[in-house]
Short mmCIF file of C-alpha atoms and ligand atoms in Angstrom, two decimals:
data_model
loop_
_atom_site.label_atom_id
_atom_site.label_comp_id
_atom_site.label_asym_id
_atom_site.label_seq_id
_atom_site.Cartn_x
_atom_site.Cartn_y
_atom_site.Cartn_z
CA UNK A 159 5.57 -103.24 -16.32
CA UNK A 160 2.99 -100.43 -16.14
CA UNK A 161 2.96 -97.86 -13.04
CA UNK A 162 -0.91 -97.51 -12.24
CA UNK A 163 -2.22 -95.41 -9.64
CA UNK A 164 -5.71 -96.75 -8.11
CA UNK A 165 -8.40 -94.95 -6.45
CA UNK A 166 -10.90 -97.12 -5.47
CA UNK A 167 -13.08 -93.98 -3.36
CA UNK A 168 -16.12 -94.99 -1.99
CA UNK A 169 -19.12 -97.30 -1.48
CA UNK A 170 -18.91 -99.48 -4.60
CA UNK A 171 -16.14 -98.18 -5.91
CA UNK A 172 -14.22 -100.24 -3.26
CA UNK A 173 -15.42 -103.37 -4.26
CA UNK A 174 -15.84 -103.15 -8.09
CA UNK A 175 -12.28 -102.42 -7.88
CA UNK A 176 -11.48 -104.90 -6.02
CA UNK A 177 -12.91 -107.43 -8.33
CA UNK A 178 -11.08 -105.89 -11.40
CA UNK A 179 -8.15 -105.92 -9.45
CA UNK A 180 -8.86 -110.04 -9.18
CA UNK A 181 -9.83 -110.49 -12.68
CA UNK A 182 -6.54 -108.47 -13.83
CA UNK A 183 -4.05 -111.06 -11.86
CA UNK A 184 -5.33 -113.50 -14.80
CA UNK A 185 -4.11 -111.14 -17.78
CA UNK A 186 -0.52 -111.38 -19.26
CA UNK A 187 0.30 -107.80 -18.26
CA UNK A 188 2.65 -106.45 -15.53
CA UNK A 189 1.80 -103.52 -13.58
CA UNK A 190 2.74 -101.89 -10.97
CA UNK A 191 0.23 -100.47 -8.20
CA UNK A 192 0.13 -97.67 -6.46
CA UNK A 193 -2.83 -96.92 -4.26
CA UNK A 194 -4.30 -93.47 -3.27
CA UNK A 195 -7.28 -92.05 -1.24
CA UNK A 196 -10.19 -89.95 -2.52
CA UNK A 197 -13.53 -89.10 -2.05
CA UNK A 198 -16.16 -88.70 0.95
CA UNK A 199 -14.43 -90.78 3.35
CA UNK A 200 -11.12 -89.28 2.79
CA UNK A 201 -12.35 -86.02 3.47
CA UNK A 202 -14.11 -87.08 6.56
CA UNK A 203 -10.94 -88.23 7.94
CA UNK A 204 -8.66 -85.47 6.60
CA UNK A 205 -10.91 -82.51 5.67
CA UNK A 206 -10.18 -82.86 1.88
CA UNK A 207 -11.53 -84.78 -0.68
CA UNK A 208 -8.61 -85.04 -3.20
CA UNK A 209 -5.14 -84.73 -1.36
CA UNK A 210 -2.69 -83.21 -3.97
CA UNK A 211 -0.80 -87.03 -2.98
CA UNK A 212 -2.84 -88.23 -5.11
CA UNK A 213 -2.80 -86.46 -7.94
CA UNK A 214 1.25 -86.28 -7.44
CA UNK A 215 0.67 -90.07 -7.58
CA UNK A 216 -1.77 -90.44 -10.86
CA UNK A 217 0.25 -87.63 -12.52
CA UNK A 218 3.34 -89.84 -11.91
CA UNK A 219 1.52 -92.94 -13.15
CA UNK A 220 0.73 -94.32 -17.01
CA UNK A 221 -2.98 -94.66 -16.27
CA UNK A 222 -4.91 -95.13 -13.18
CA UNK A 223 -8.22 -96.63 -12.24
CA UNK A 224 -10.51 -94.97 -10.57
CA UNK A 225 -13.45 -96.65 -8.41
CA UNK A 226 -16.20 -94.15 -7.73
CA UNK A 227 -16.72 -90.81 -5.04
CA UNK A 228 -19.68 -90.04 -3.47
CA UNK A 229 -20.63 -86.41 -2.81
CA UNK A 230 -17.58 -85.50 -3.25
CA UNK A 231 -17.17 -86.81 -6.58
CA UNK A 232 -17.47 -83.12 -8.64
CA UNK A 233 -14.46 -81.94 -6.13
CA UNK A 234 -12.48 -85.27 -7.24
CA UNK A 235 -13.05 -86.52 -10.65
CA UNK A 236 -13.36 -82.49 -12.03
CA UNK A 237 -10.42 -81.54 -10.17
CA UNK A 238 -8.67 -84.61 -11.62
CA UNK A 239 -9.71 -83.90 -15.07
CA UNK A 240 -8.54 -80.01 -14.98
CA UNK A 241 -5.52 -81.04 -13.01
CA UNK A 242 -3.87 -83.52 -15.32
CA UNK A 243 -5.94 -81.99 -18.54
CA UNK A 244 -7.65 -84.65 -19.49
CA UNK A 245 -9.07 -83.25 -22.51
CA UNK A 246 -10.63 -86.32 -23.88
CA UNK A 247 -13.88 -87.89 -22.36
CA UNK A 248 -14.33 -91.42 -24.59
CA UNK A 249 -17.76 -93.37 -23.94
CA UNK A 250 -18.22 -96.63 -25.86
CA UNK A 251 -21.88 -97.22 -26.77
CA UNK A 252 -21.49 -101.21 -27.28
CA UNK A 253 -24.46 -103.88 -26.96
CA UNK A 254 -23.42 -106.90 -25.05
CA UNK A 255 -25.38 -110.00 -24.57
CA UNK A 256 -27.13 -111.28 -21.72
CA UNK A 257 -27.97 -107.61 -20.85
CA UNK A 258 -31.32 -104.75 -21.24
CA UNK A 259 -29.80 -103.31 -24.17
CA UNK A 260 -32.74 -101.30 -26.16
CA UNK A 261 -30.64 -102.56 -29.32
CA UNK A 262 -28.22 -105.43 -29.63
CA UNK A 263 -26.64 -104.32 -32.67
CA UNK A 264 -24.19 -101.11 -31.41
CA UNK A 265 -20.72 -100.47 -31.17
CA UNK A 266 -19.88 -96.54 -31.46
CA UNK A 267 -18.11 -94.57 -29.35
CA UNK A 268 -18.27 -90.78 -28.07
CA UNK A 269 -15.07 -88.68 -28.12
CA UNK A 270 -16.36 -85.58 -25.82
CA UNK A 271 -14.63 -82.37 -25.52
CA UNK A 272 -14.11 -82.36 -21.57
CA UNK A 273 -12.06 -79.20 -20.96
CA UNK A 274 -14.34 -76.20 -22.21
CA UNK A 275 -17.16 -75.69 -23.70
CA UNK A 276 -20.81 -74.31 -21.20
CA UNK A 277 -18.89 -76.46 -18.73
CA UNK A 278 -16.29 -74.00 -17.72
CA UNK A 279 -18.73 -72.41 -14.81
CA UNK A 280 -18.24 -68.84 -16.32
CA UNK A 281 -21.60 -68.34 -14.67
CA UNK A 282 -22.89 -64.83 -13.93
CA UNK A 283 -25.88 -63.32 -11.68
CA UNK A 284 -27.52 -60.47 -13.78
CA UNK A 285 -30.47 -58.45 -13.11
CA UNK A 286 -33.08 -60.11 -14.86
CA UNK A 287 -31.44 -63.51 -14.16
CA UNK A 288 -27.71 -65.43 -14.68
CA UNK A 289 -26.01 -65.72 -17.91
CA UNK A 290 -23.48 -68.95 -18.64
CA UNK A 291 -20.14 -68.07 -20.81
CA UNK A 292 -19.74 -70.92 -23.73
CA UNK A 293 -15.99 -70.83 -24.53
CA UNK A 294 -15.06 -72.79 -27.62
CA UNK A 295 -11.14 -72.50 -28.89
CA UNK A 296 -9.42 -73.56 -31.96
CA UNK A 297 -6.69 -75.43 -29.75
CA UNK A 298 -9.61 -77.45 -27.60
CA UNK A 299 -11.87 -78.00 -30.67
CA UNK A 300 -8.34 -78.71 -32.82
CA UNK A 301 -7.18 -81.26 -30.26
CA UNK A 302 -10.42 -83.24 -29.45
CA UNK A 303 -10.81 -83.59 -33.17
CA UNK A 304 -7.40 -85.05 -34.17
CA UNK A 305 -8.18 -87.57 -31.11
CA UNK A 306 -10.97 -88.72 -32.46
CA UNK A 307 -9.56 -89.05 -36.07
CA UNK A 308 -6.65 -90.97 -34.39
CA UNK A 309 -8.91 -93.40 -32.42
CA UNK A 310 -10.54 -94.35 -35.31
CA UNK A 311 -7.65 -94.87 -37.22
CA UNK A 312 -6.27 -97.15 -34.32
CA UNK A 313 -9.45 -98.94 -33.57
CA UNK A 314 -10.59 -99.54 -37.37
CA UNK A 315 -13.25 -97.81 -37.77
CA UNK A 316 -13.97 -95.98 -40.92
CA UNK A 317 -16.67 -93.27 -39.99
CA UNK A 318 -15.98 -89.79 -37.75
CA UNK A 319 -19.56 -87.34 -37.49
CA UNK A 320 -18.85 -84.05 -35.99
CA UNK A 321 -21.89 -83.40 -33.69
CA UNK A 322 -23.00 -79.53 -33.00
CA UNK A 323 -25.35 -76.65 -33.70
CA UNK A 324 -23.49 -74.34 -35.74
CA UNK A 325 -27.37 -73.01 -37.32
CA UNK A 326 -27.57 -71.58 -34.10
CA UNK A 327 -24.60 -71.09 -32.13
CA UNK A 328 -22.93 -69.87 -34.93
CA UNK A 329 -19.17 -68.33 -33.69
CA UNK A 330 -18.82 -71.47 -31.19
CA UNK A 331 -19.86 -74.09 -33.11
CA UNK A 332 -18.67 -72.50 -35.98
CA UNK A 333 -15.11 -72.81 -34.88
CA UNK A 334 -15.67 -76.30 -33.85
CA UNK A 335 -17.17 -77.58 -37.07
CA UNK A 336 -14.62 -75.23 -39.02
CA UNK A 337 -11.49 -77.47 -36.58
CA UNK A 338 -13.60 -80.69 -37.29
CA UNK A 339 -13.25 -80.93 -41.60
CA UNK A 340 -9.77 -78.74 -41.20
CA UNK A 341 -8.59 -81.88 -39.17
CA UNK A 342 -10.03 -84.01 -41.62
CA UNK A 343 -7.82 -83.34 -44.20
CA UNK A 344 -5.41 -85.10 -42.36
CA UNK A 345 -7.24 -88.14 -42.64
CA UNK A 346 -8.55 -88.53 -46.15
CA UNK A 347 -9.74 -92.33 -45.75
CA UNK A 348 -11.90 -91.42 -43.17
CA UNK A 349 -15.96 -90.73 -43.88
CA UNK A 350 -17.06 -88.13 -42.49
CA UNK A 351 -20.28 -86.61 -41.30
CA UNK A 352 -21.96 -83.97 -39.67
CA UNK A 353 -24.69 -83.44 -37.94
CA UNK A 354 -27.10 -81.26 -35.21
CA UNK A 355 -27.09 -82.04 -31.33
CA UNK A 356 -31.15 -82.19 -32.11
CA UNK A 357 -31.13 -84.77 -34.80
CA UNK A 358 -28.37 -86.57 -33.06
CA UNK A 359 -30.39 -87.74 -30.17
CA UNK A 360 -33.77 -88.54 -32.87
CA UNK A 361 -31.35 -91.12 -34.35
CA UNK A 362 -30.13 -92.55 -31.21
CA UNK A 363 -33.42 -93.61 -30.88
CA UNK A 364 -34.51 -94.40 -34.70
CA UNK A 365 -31.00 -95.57 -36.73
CA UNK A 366 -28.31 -95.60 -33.49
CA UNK A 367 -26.36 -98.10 -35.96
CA UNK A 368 -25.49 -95.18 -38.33
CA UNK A 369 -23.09 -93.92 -35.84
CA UNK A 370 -19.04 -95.40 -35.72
CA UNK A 371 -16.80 -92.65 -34.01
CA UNK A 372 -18.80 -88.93 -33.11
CA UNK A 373 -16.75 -86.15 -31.50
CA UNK A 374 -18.53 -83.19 -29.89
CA UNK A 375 -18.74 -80.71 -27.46
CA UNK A 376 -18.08 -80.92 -23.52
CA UNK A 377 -22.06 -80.18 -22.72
CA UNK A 378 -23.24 -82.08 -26.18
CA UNK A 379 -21.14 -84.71 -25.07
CA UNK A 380 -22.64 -85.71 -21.63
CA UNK A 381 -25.88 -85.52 -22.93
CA UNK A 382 -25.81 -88.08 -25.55
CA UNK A 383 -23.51 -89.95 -23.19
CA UNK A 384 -26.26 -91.20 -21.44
CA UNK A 385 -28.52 -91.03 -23.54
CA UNK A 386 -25.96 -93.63 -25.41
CA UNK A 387 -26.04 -95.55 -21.93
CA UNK A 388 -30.11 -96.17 -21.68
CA UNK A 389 -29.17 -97.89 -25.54
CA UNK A 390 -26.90 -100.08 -24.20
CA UNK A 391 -28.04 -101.14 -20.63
CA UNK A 392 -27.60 -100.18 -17.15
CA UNK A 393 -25.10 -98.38 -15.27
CA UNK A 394 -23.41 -101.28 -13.87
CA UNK A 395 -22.24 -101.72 -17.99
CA UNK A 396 -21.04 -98.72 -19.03
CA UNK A 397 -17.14 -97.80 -18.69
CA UNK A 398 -15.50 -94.04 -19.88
CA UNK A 399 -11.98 -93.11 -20.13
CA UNK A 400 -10.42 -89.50 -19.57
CA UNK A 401 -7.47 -89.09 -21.70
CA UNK A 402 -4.60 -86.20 -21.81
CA UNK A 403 -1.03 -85.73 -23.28
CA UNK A 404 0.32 -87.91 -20.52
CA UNK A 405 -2.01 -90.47 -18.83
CA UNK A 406 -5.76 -91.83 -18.66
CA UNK A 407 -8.12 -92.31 -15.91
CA UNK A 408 -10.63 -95.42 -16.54
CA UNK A 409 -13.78 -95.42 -14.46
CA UNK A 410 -17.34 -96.63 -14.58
CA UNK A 411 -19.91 -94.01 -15.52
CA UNK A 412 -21.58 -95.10 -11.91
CA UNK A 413 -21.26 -93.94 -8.75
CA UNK A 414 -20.46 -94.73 -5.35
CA UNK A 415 -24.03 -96.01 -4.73
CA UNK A 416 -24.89 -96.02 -1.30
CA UNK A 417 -27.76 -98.01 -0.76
CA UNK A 418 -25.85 -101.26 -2.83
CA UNK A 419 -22.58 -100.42 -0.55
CA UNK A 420 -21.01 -103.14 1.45
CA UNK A 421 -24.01 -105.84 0.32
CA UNK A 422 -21.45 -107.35 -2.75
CA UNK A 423 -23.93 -107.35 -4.99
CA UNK A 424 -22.57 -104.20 -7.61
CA UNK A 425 -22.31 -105.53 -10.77
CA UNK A 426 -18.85 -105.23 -11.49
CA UNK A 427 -19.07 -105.19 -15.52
CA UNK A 428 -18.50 -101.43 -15.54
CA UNK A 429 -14.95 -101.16 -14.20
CA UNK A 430 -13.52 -104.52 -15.62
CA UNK A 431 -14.73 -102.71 -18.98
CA UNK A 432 -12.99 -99.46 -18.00
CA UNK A 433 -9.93 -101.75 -17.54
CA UNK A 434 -10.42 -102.77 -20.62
CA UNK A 435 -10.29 -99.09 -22.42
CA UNK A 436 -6.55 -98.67 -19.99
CA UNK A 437 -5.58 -102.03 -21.77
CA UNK A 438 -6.40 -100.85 -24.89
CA UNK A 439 -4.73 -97.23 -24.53
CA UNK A 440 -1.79 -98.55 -22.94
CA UNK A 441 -1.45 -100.90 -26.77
CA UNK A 442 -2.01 -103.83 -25.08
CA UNK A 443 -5.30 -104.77 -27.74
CA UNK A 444 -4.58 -108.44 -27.19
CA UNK A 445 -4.85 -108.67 -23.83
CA UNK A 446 -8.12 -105.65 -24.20
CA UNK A 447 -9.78 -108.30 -26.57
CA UNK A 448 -9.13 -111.27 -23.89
CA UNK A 449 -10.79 -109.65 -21.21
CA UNK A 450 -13.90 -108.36 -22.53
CA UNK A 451 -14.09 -111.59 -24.07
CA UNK A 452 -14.11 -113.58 -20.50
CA UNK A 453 -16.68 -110.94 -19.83
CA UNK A 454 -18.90 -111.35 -22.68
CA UNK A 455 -19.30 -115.02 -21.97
CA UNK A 456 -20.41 -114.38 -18.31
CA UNK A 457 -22.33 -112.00 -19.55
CA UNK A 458 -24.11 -114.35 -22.10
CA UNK A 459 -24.13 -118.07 -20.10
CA UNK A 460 -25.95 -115.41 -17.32
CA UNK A 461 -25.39 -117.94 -14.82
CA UNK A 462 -22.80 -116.20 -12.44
CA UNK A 463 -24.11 -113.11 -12.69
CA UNK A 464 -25.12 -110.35 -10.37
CA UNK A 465 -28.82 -109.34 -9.28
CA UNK A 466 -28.90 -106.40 -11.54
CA UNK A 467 -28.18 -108.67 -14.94
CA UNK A 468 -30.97 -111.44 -13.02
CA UNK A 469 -28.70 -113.14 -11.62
CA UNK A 470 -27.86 -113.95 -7.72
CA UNK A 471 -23.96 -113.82 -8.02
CA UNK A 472 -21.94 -111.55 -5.89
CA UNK A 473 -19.31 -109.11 -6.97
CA UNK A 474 -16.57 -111.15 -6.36
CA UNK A 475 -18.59 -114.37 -7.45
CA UNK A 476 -19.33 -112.57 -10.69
CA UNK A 477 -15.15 -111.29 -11.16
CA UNK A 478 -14.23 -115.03 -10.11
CA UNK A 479 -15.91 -116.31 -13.13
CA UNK A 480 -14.50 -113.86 -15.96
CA UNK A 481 -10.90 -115.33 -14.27
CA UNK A 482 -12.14 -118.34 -14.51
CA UNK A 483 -12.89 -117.85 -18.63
CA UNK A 484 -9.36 -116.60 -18.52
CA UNK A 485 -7.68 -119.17 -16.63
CA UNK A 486 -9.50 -121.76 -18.93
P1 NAI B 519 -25.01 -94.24 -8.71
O1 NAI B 519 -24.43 -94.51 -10.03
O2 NAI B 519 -24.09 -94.37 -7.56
O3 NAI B 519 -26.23 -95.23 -8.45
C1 NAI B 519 -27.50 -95.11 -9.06
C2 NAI B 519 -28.20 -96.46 -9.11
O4 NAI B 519 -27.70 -97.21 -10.21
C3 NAI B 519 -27.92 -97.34 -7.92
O5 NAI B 519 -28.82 -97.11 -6.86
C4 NAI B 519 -28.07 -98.73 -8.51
O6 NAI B 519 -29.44 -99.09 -8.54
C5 NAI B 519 -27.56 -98.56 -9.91
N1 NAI B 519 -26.12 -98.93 -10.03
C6 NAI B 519 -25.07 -98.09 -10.18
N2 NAI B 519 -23.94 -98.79 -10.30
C7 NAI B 519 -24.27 -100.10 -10.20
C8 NAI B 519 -23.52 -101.32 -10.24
N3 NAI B 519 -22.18 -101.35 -10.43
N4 NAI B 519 -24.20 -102.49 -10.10
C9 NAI B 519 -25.52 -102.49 -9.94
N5 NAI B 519 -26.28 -101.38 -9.91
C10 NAI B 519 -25.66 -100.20 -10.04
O7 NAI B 519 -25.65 -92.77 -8.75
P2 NAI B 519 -26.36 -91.89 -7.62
O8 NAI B 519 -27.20 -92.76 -6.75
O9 NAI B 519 -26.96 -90.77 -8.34
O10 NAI B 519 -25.19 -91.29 -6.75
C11 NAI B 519 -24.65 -91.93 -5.58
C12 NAI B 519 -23.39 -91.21 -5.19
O11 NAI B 519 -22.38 -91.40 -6.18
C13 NAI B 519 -23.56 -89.69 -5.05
O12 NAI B 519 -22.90 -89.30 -3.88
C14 NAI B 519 -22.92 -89.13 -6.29
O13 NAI B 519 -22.36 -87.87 -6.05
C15 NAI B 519 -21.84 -90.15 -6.58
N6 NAI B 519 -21.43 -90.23 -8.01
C16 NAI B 519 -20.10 -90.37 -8.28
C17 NAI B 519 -19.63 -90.50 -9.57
C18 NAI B 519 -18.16 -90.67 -9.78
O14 NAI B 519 -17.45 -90.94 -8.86
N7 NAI B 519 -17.67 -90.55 -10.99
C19 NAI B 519 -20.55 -90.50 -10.71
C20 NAI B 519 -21.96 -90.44 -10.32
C21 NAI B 519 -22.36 -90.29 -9.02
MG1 MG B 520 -23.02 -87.18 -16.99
#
């Protein structure tokens, strides 16, 4: 039995969680919910956006789900992420059928730094403009690196490439590519690579399939993100994980998107795959596989599907059916 807090926020982050909530009755897995509040109507109520209930609650949990915020989503998720130190941001970049994937052919995933880096809002007003503090640390840069050496280790896959500028930013990067082949030592089976932010996001879009397991920087790292996202379809696809020493949060890269809320008609692919990534941190890889399988095959019959895949299914139409694959 596995304690899981779950935020489901706002908008449609209320019902793509409800769904995933549906489609997880059908798995063999016990766990144990607790539900918390977050996010824009939260704060209208109460005045805050992320009560510290909450994260008493997700701190006490093994992994929670989280739905989406809406403007108050920086307040929530970054909060979230400093508060519990999730240090690792992971973003599958995997082609399924049935959707607008530029290339059907892609499974890699991106291990982002999410703790430092030009993302630690050392920002300053000067007098011929503003200057931005990059902070990059052996520990961080140690850390993120061993993760991503470990998940592909777990996950089979053969392949880590260290993404940075070290040409330019010398010190920063320097460290970082320095922690990146001292780590690798560790893990002498593993090929590695290395290459520039620049020529990273050329071969998105020219040789994507070269890429297994890449591990960069916090700001690196979002970019190529979503850049990995326009590869693989839209945002009602594309699930992330934050990872620390003691739990995850799962959520869909989406937001709370107002002008779908309360119509039933989000795609709810996005959070039953970031159920998927709990499953598969939590070691439960058979039950992982089972689910995105039921999902797949929605995804390619594309009958019961919802409008943004072509199809006229609703949320909860569209969750009934992956059950269904289960149940059958
Ligand atoms: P958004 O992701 O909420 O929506 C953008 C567009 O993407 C939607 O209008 C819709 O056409 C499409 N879309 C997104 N998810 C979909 C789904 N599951 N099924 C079908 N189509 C989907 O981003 P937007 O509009 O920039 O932001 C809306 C609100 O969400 C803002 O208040 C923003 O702050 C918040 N937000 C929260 C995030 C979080 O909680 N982690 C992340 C991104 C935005
Ligand atoms: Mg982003």
């Amino acid at each position: 039995m596995y304690k899981i807090s779950v935020i489901p926020g706002d908008g449609i982050g209320k019902e793509v969680m409800d769904a995933t909530l549906h489609v997880l009755e059908a798995i063999d897995v016990e766990f144990d919910y607790t539900f918390a509040d977050a996010g824009d109507e939260h704060m209208e109520k109460t005045g805050v956006a992320l009560p510290q209930e909450t994260v008493d609650i997700v701190k006490s949990s093994q992994a929670c789900l989280f739905g989406a915020a809406g403007e108050t989503a920086a307040d929530v998720i970054v909060k979230m992420r400093q508060e519990l130190d999730l240090y690792v941001n992971l973003r599958p970049v995997k082609s399924y059928p049935g959707t607008n994937c530029i290339f059907d052919n892609l499974d890699f995933v991106i291990v982002r730094e999410n703790t430092e880096g030009l993302y630690i809002g050392l920002e300053e007003e000067t007098d011929e403009g503003a200057t931005a503090t990059r902070v990059v640390t052996r520990k961080a840069s140690e850390r993120i690196c061993k993760y991503a050496f470990e998940y592909a280790k777990k996950t089979g896959r053969g392949k880590v490439t260290a993404v940075h500028k070290a040409n330019v930013l010398k010190k920063t990067d320097g460290v970082f590519k320095d922690s990146f082949y001292q780590m690798a030592e560790q893990y002498p089976e593993m090929e590695l690579d290395d290459r520039y932010v620049d020529a990273t996001a050329m071969f998105f879009i020219t040789k994507p399939e070269m890429f297994d397991v890449i591990v960069t920087t916090n700001l690196f790292g979002d970019i190529l993100s979503d850049e990995g996202a326009g590869l693989v379809g839209g945002l009602g696809l594309i699930p992330s994980a934050n990872i620390g020493e003691n739990q995850g949060l799962f959520e869909p890269v989406h937001g709370s998107a107002p002008r779908h809320a309360g119509k039933g008609t989000a795609n709810p692919s996005a959070m039953i795959l970031s159920a998927v990534l709990m499953l598969d941190y939590l070691e439960e890889n058979d039950a992982a596989r089972k689910l995105e399988e039921a999902l797949v095959k929605v995804l390619e019959e594309g009958k019961v599907v919802t409008p943004d895949l072509g199809g006229n299914a609703s949320t909860m139409e569209m969750a009934a059916e992956v059950r269904s694959k289960l149940e059958a």
